[in-house]
Amino acid sequence: MTTTGDDRTTAMTGPWWWERWRGAALDAGLAALSAAECGAEGVAFARDAGLPVPVGVGFGLLAGAALLIRRRWPIAVVLISIAITPAQMGVLLTVVGLYTLAASELPRRIIGALAGMSMAGTLIVALVKANQDMAEGSPSIGSEFIPFFAVTAAIGVTAPPVLLGLYVGARRRLVEGMRERADSLERELQLLAERAEERAEWARNEERTRIAREMHDVVAHRVSLMVVHAAALQAVARKDPEKAVKNAALVGDMGRQALTELREMLGVLRTGDGTKAKAEKPAEPPLAAVAFAAAAAASRAVDEDGPCLAELEELVGQSRATGMAVDLSVEGEARDCSAEVEQTAYRVVQEALTNVHKHAAGAKTHVRLAYRSAEIAMQVENEPPPEADASSDARLPSGGNGLVGMRERVMGLGGVFVSGPTDGGGFRVSAVLPAAA
């Protein structure tokens, strides 16, 4: 079995043009046998040609040794065998040379031409030899059988090695082609594995981003309201104890809600589905675990308990309870949309109100929701904030991820998101979502 391409270069362990030492030893043995045959036949050739016997023997030895170069120059070996055919020597040289020629990757027309020349030379020599035997009175065969004997001898010496060489060459090329296809398939599989790893890394990063966005949306709003209520509680604790008690109760309720939602999300990330024991199911691969946890955490849209637009009035009421002036207007006929769309719309309004608490405390805010034929539009716009009151300054921190998270959510559903300051000094957040995303 041979090798091709770069593998062939690395597989070259033999001397000169031989790929292996085994092949070199085989050719050396064949060359020795052929040289011995041609050397022995060179005695009769020297006697018939009137040459000294050492010259005939030396000529035979040199011609027979040509099999050493059969792998490198098969055409030369066949031409040498054709050239010494009239001397009635070199049967092994002819057979091995034709086999090597037919098994090589030379064009078929060259193989056919040289095989035809060898057959023609063998046929002519067989006819001449048979006629000479008849002239010398040899009773071996009759004159009517001479053509049949010559044709049989020519075909017997030429056809078998050529056919065997063609078969071996075709089989070798088939094996090499299969090996090349296998190597190509292996490279493709390696490339696919690399791309799969890249996609897996991208998926891990994407899921981490989605988890972070979901946790930000779930916790930031309620914690912001808690901070605002705590600041108000501090300001009115001595002046209005009743209002202080009310604010303290609101802070407690919101803290419990925030802890509940955070506990649910961390539970999903920790246990996956949270319903099956570890003994019932082996540990999932890291990528599958990340994908499942992210899908469960970041896609609460499929949960029946997830936020929806019906809870928008309650959300606005929570902001009103902090003292913020918020008005809510709904246009169009309310209808049920996909859970993911309703959750995204809810989160956009929630995060926009959180930003008002953080950056424009006390500013009057307008929340508008519009049901259209094929989409849902929402807008949260706040007026310029009043002069800051040090006694009620909540000093809410900001990570700068709110607008980015809103944009990612809306764009992920094929919607449009726009945010920016207004001409009057306020800020506006607008989003449009397809109703059937």
XYZ file of C-alpha atoms in Angstrom:
437
model
C 0.000 0.000 0.000
C 1.430 3.346 -0.988
C 1.141 6.825 0.399
C 0.545 10.146 -1.291
C 1.310 13.815 -0.813
C 3.046 14.864 2.347
C 2.593 11.405 3.849
C 4.637 9.928 1.045
C 7.491 12.298 1.758
C 7.501 11.404 5.440
C 7.215 7.667 4.609
C 10.407 7.647 2.490
C 12.724 5.535 4.643
C 14.569 3.569 1.958
C 17.636 4.538 -0.118
C 17.469 6.686 -3.232
C 14.083 6.335 -4.937
C 12.813 3.426 -2.852
C 10.210 4.208 -0.232
C 11.247 1.305 1.995
C 14.259 -0.951 2.380
C 11.995 -3.910 1.699
C 11.310 -2.613 -1.818
C 15.011 -2.040 -2.437
C 15.812 -5.596 -1.330
C 13.079 -7.010 -3.599
C 14.357 -5.109 -6.640
C 17.914 -6.130 -5.877
C 16.861 -9.788 -5.716
C 14.911 -9.570 -8.972
C 17.824 -7.808 -10.645
C 20.211 -10.552 -9.478
C 17.927 -13.295 -10.854
C 17.442 -11.438 -14.140
C 21.187 -10.805 -14.468
C 21.910 -14.489 -13.845
C 19.334 -15.513 -16.482
C 20.587 -13.021 -19.070
C 24.219 -13.912 -18.271
C 23.537 -17.603 -18.855
C 21.683 -16.851 -22.081
C 24.556 -14.547 -23.101
C 26.758 -17.623 -23.702
C 24.547 -18.821 -26.557
C 24.170 -15.287 -27.825
C 27.955 -14.820 -27.955
C 28.399 -18.112 -29.792
C 25.691 -17.299 -32.384
C 26.958 -13.742 -32.859
C 30.611 -14.750 -33.068
C 31.574 -12.722 -29.983
C 33.783 -13.692 -27.112
C 31.844 -15.462 -24.371
C 32.836 -12.909 -21.651
C 31.393 -10.163 -23.836
C 28.089 -11.991 -24.195
C 27.948 -12.819 -20.507
C 28.804 -9.261 -19.520
C 26.172 -7.900 -21.871
C 23.574 -10.229 -20.322
C 24.545 -9.318 -16.778
C 24.311 -5.585 -17.537
C 20.946 -5.907 -19.303
C 19.427 -8.104 -16.597
C 20.529 -5.727 -13.823
C 18.273 -3.057 -15.342
C 15.503 -4.219 -12.975
C 17.189 -2.152 -10.270
C 15.711 0.970 -11.875
C 12.278 -0.443 -12.681
C 10.422 1.747 -10.131
C 12.164 4.965 -11.182
C 12.319 4.473 -14.958
C 9.909 1.692 -16.014
C 9.933 2.839 -19.660
C 13.701 2.393 -19.867
C 13.460 -1.146 -18.473
C 10.819 -2.124 -21.051
C 12.847 -0.600 -23.882
C 15.907 -2.582 -22.742
C 13.851 -5.781 -22.684
C 12.586 -5.062 -26.221
C 16.127 -4.327 -27.381
C 17.525 -7.658 -26.133
C 14.570 -9.711 -27.376
C 16.365 -10.581 -30.669
C 19.192 -12.015 -28.552
C 16.662 -14.445 -27.075
C 17.335 -13.412 -23.505
C 15.570 -11.533 -20.701
C 12.216 -13.285 -20.169
C 12.153 -12.297 -16.479
C 13.233 -8.784 -17.420
C 10.377 -8.541 -19.917
C 7.716 -9.887 -17.559
C 8.714 -7.769 -14.551
C 9.276 -4.686 -16.711
C 5.836 -4.909 -18.330
C 4.191 -5.453 -14.918
C 5.945 -2.405 -13.454
C 5.040 -0.301 -16.489
C 1.355 -1.287 -16.362
C 1.172 -0.687 -12.580
C 2.657 2.796 -12.887
C 0.683 6.010 -13.334
C 1.841 6.570 -16.897
C -0.781 7.278 -19.572
C -2.529 4.230 -20.967
C -1.451 5.039 -24.513
C 2.224 4.764 -23.565
C 1.615 1.498 -21.721
C -0.301 0.089 -24.714
C 2.347 1.182 -27.229
C 5.254 -0.339 -25.300
C 3.300 -3.536 -24.559
C 2.454 -3.820 -28.274
C 6.119 -3.355 -29.215
C 7.156 -6.022 -26.726
C 4.508 -8.429 -28.007
C 5.509 -7.785 -31.607
C 9.192 -8.377 -30.792
C 8.411 -11.599 -28.941
C 6.190 -12.784 -31.811
C 8.890 -12.142 -34.426
C 11.586 -13.826 -32.356
C 9.324 -16.830 -31.731
C 8.599 -17.169 -35.464
C 12.278 -16.900 -36.394
C 13.286 -19.391 -33.691
C 10.629 -21.889 -34.778
C 11.646 -21.604 -38.444
C 15.297 -22.094 -37.521
C 14.420 -25.212 -35.599
C 12.470 -26.525 -38.603
C 15.420 -25.792 -40.901
C 17.778 -27.689 -38.596
C 15.439 -30.672 -38.752
C 14.143 -30.407 -35.231
C 10.951 -32.528 -34.939
C 9.500 -30.467 -32.055
C 6.447 -29.044 -33.870
C 4.978 -29.114 -37.307
C 5.194 -26.172 -39.703
C 1.437 -25.614 -39.522
C 1.666 -24.961 -35.774
C 4.464 -22.385 -35.963
C 2.148 -19.280 -36.147
C 0.002 -20.626 -33.304
C 3.079 -21.313 -31.192
C 4.520 -17.837 -31.902
C 1.254 -16.020 -31.082
C 0.746 -18.063 -27.917
C 4.298 -17.360 -26.766
C 3.963 -13.619 -27.454
C 0.621 -13.363 -25.650
C 1.793 -15.578 -22.784
C 4.839 -13.433 -22.114
C 3.113 -10.055 -22.569
C -0.567 -10.214 -21.587
C -0.460 -11.659 -18.017
C 2.041 -9.130 -16.570
C 0.279 -6.229 -18.296
C -3.168 -7.239 -17.035
C -1.856 -7.919 -13.527
C -0.049 -4.582 -13.501
C -3.160 -2.725 -14.648
C -5.186 -4.375 -11.873
C -2.609 -3.625 -9.178
C -2.226 -0.037 -10.400
C -5.983 0.533 -10.441
C -6.317 -0.975 -6.951
C -3.465 1.175 -5.651
C -5.021 4.315 -7.079
C -8.359 3.346 -5.565
C -6.787 2.848 -2.151
C -4.916 6.129 -2.438
C -8.106 7.900 -3.473
C -9.959 6.419 -0.507
C -7.120 7.444 1.784
C -7.164 10.975 0.394
C -10.920 11.140 0.908
C -10.479 9.816 4.430
C -7.813 12.448 5.113
C -10.070 15.115 3.625
C -12.968 13.909 5.767
C -10.740 13.953 8.842
C -9.687 17.517 8.089
C -13.318 18.507 7.577
C -14.284 16.860 10.849
C -11.460 18.676 12.603
C -12.622 21.942 11.074
C -16.194 21.203 12.131
C -14.973 20.414 15.640
C -13.127 23.719 15.776
C -16.185 25.565 14.529
C -18.346 23.696 17.025
C -15.997 24.758 19.796
C -16.186 28.347 18.575
C -19.978 28.148 18.495
C -19.950 26.592 21.961
C -17.785 29.412 23.279
C -20.060 31.945 21.609
C -23.093 30.199 23.145
C -21.497 30.256 26.587
C -20.773 33.971 26.291
C -24.274 34.617 24.975
C -25.900 32.693 27.797
C -23.778 34.450 30.410
C -24.891 37.763 28.935
C -28.525 36.716 29.002
C -28.274 35.506 32.600
C -26.618 38.749 33.675
C -29.294 40.774 31.889
C -32.101 38.791 33.480
C -30.654 39.085 36.976
C -30.154 42.809 36.451
C -33.767 43.275 35.389
C -35.173 41.112 38.164
C -33.205 42.560 41.074
C -32.253 46.114 40.113
C -35.786 47.504 39.986
C -36.902 46.250 43.371
C -33.619 47.096 45.059
C -33.792 50.606 43.588
C -37.282 51.053 45.011
C -36.061 49.750 48.353
C -33.282 52.329 48.396
C -35.708 55.111 47.475
C -38.148 54.042 50.215
C -35.306 53.757 52.713
C -34.205 57.313 51.909
C -37.791 58.543 52.307
C -38.093 56.599 55.535
C -35.010 58.286 56.875
C -36.407 61.704 55.947
C -39.875 61.254 57.512
C -39.094 58.967 60.442
C -39.417 61.745 63.026
C -41.858 64.011 61.200
C -44.502 61.453 60.168
C -44.197 58.134 62.031
C -47.265 56.694 60.283
C -45.793 57.292 56.848
C -42.483 55.903 58.083
C -44.189 52.683 59.132
C -45.859 52.439 55.731
C -42.550 52.946 53.927
C -40.854 50.380 56.152
C -43.551 47.839 55.243
C -43.061 48.560 51.552
C -39.305 48.115 51.903
C -39.865 44.761 53.587
C -42.304 43.579 50.919
C -40.008 44.597 48.092
C -37.003 42.993 49.770
C -38.871 39.726 50.139
C -39.971 39.848 46.505
C -36.422 40.536 45.358
C -35.066 37.664 47.472
C -37.752 35.311 46.174
C -36.974 36.076 42.523
C -33.233 35.896 43.142
C -33.624 32.569 44.945
C -35.654 31.159 42.054
C -33.055 32.185 39.514
C -30.106 30.883 41.533
C -31.998 27.663 42.070
C -32.379 27.211 38.326
C -28.681 27.877 37.760
C -27.676 25.503 40.541
C -29.933 22.500 39.902
C -31.058 22.803 36.283
C -34.688 21.738 36.402
C -34.736 21.356 40.192
C -37.046 18.351 40.045
C -34.821 15.346 39.379
C -32.387 13.846 41.816
C -28.771 13.452 40.847
C -29.021 9.675 41.055
C -31.706 9.578 38.393
C -29.672 11.325 35.710
C -25.904 11.602 35.155
C -24.285 14.994 35.094
C -24.796 16.851 31.839
C -21.884 18.240 29.813
C -20.893 21.779 30.805
C -22.226 23.312 27.597
C -25.571 21.555 27.942
C -25.841 22.647 31.564
C -25.071 26.256 30.677
C -27.535 26.208 27.798
C -30.283 24.720 29.939
C -29.705 27.025 32.870
C -29.548 30.069 30.636
C -32.669 29.042 28.784
C -34.522 28.542 32.042
C -33.184 31.717 33.657
C -33.245 34.045 30.697
C -36.453 32.746 29.172
C -38.931 33.123 31.994
C -41.238 34.145 29.173
C -42.290 30.558 28.875
C -43.213 30.391 32.568
C -46.777 31.074 33.504
C -45.530 33.027 36.541
C -43.412 35.431 34.480
C -44.271 39.126 34.353
C -46.849 40.249 31.820
C -48.487 43.478 30.701
C -51.438 42.844 33.005
C -49.082 43.578 35.911
C -48.023 46.938 34.465
C -50.478 48.854 36.672
C -48.985 47.216 39.771
C -45.479 48.086 38.569
C -46.417 51.734 38.096
C -48.136 51.716 41.508
C -44.885 50.645 43.158
C -43.158 53.715 41.740
C -46.057 55.949 42.786
C -45.678 54.618 46.320
C -42.205 56.139 46.470
C -43.636 59.571 45.739
C -42.897 59.619 42.028
C -45.566 61.196 39.846
C -46.253 58.512 37.235
C -49.216 58.347 34.873
C -50.046 55.333 32.735
C -52.015 55.492 29.492
C -53.032 52.507 27.355
C -54.140 52.919 23.747
C -55.909 50.307 21.688
C -57.712 47.184 22.748
C -55.698 45.078 25.178
C -55.081 41.541 23.960
C -52.911 38.575 24.825
C -49.545 38.401 23.081
C -46.806 35.824 23.246
C -45.331 35.425 26.720
C -41.877 36.485 25.534
C -43.200 39.722 24.019
C -45.176 40.602 27.145
C -42.230 39.879 29.399
C -39.890 41.984 27.260
C -42.344 44.900 27.214
C -42.728 44.635 30.985
C -38.959 44.580 31.506
C -38.447 47.629 29.271
C -40.938 49.683 31.307
C -39.511 48.326 34.552
C -35.924 49.223 33.672
C -36.949 52.645 32.351
C -38.684 53.429 35.654
C -35.617 52.185 37.528
C -33.468 54.602 35.535
C -35.824 57.446 36.446
C -35.386 56.575 40.122
C -31.633 56.525 39.683
C -31.045 59.556 37.524
C -34.140 61.782 37.774
C -35.620 61.232 41.223
C -38.848 63.166 41.663
C -39.353 63.832 37.946
C -42.837 63.410 36.553
C -42.963 60.364 34.320
C -45.354 59.312 31.560
C -45.758 55.634 30.646
C -47.596 54.926 27.390
C -48.566 51.531 26.002
C -50.172 51.142 22.570
C -51.699 47.967 21.113
C -51.494 48.102 17.325
C -52.547 45.636 14.680
C -49.273 43.743 14.416
C -47.106 45.294 17.116
C -46.938 46.686 20.617
C -45.337 50.060 21.308
C -44.256 51.389 24.685
C -42.714 54.651 25.787
C -41.417 55.899 29.124
C -40.633 59.628 29.226
C -39.677 61.674 32.231
C -39.590 65.431 32.587
C -36.563 67.255 33.943
C -36.007 66.368 37.619
C -36.643 69.016 40.274
C -33.844 70.528 42.276
C -32.079 67.834 44.259
C -33.005 67.585 47.925
C -30.077 66.383 49.999
C -32.394 64.928 52.634
C -34.017 62.606 50.129
C -31.064 61.812 47.921
C -30.960 58.031 47.573
C -27.587 58.046 45.761
C -28.445 54.986 43.652
C -25.466 53.394 41.900
C -25.593 52.674 38.183
C -23.722 49.988 36.284
C -24.542 51.382 32.843
C -26.103 48.099 31.683
C -29.802 49.011 31.767
C -30.121 50.549 28.310
C -27.832 47.896 26.822
C -29.982 45.124 28.285
C -33.191 46.710 27.036
C -31.776 47.104 23.539
C -30.599 43.479 23.491
C -34.004 42.211 24.590
C -35.927 44.243 22.016
C -33.531 43.572 19.139
C -33.559 39.875 19.971
C -37.283 39.774 19.162
C -36.888 41.765 15.954
C -38.135 45.016 17.462
C -36.935 48.608 17.425
C -35.424 50.386 20.428
C -34.662 54.118 20.729
C -33.505 56.054 23.776
C -32.136 59.513 24.372
C -32.682 62.927 25.951
C -35.666 65.058 25.039
C -35.659 68.703 23.997
C -37.162 69.690 27.345
C -34.271 68.210 29.342
C -35.860 64.891 30.191
C -35.221 61.422 28.882
C -37.264 59.089 26.674
C -37.162 55.331 26.147
C -39.222 53.927 23.265
C -39.602 50.370 21.982
C -41.740 48.642 19.374
C -42.172 44.864 19.433
C -43.894 42.558 16.954
C -46.975 41.147 18.615
C -46.361 37.601 17.361
C -42.606 37.317 17.907
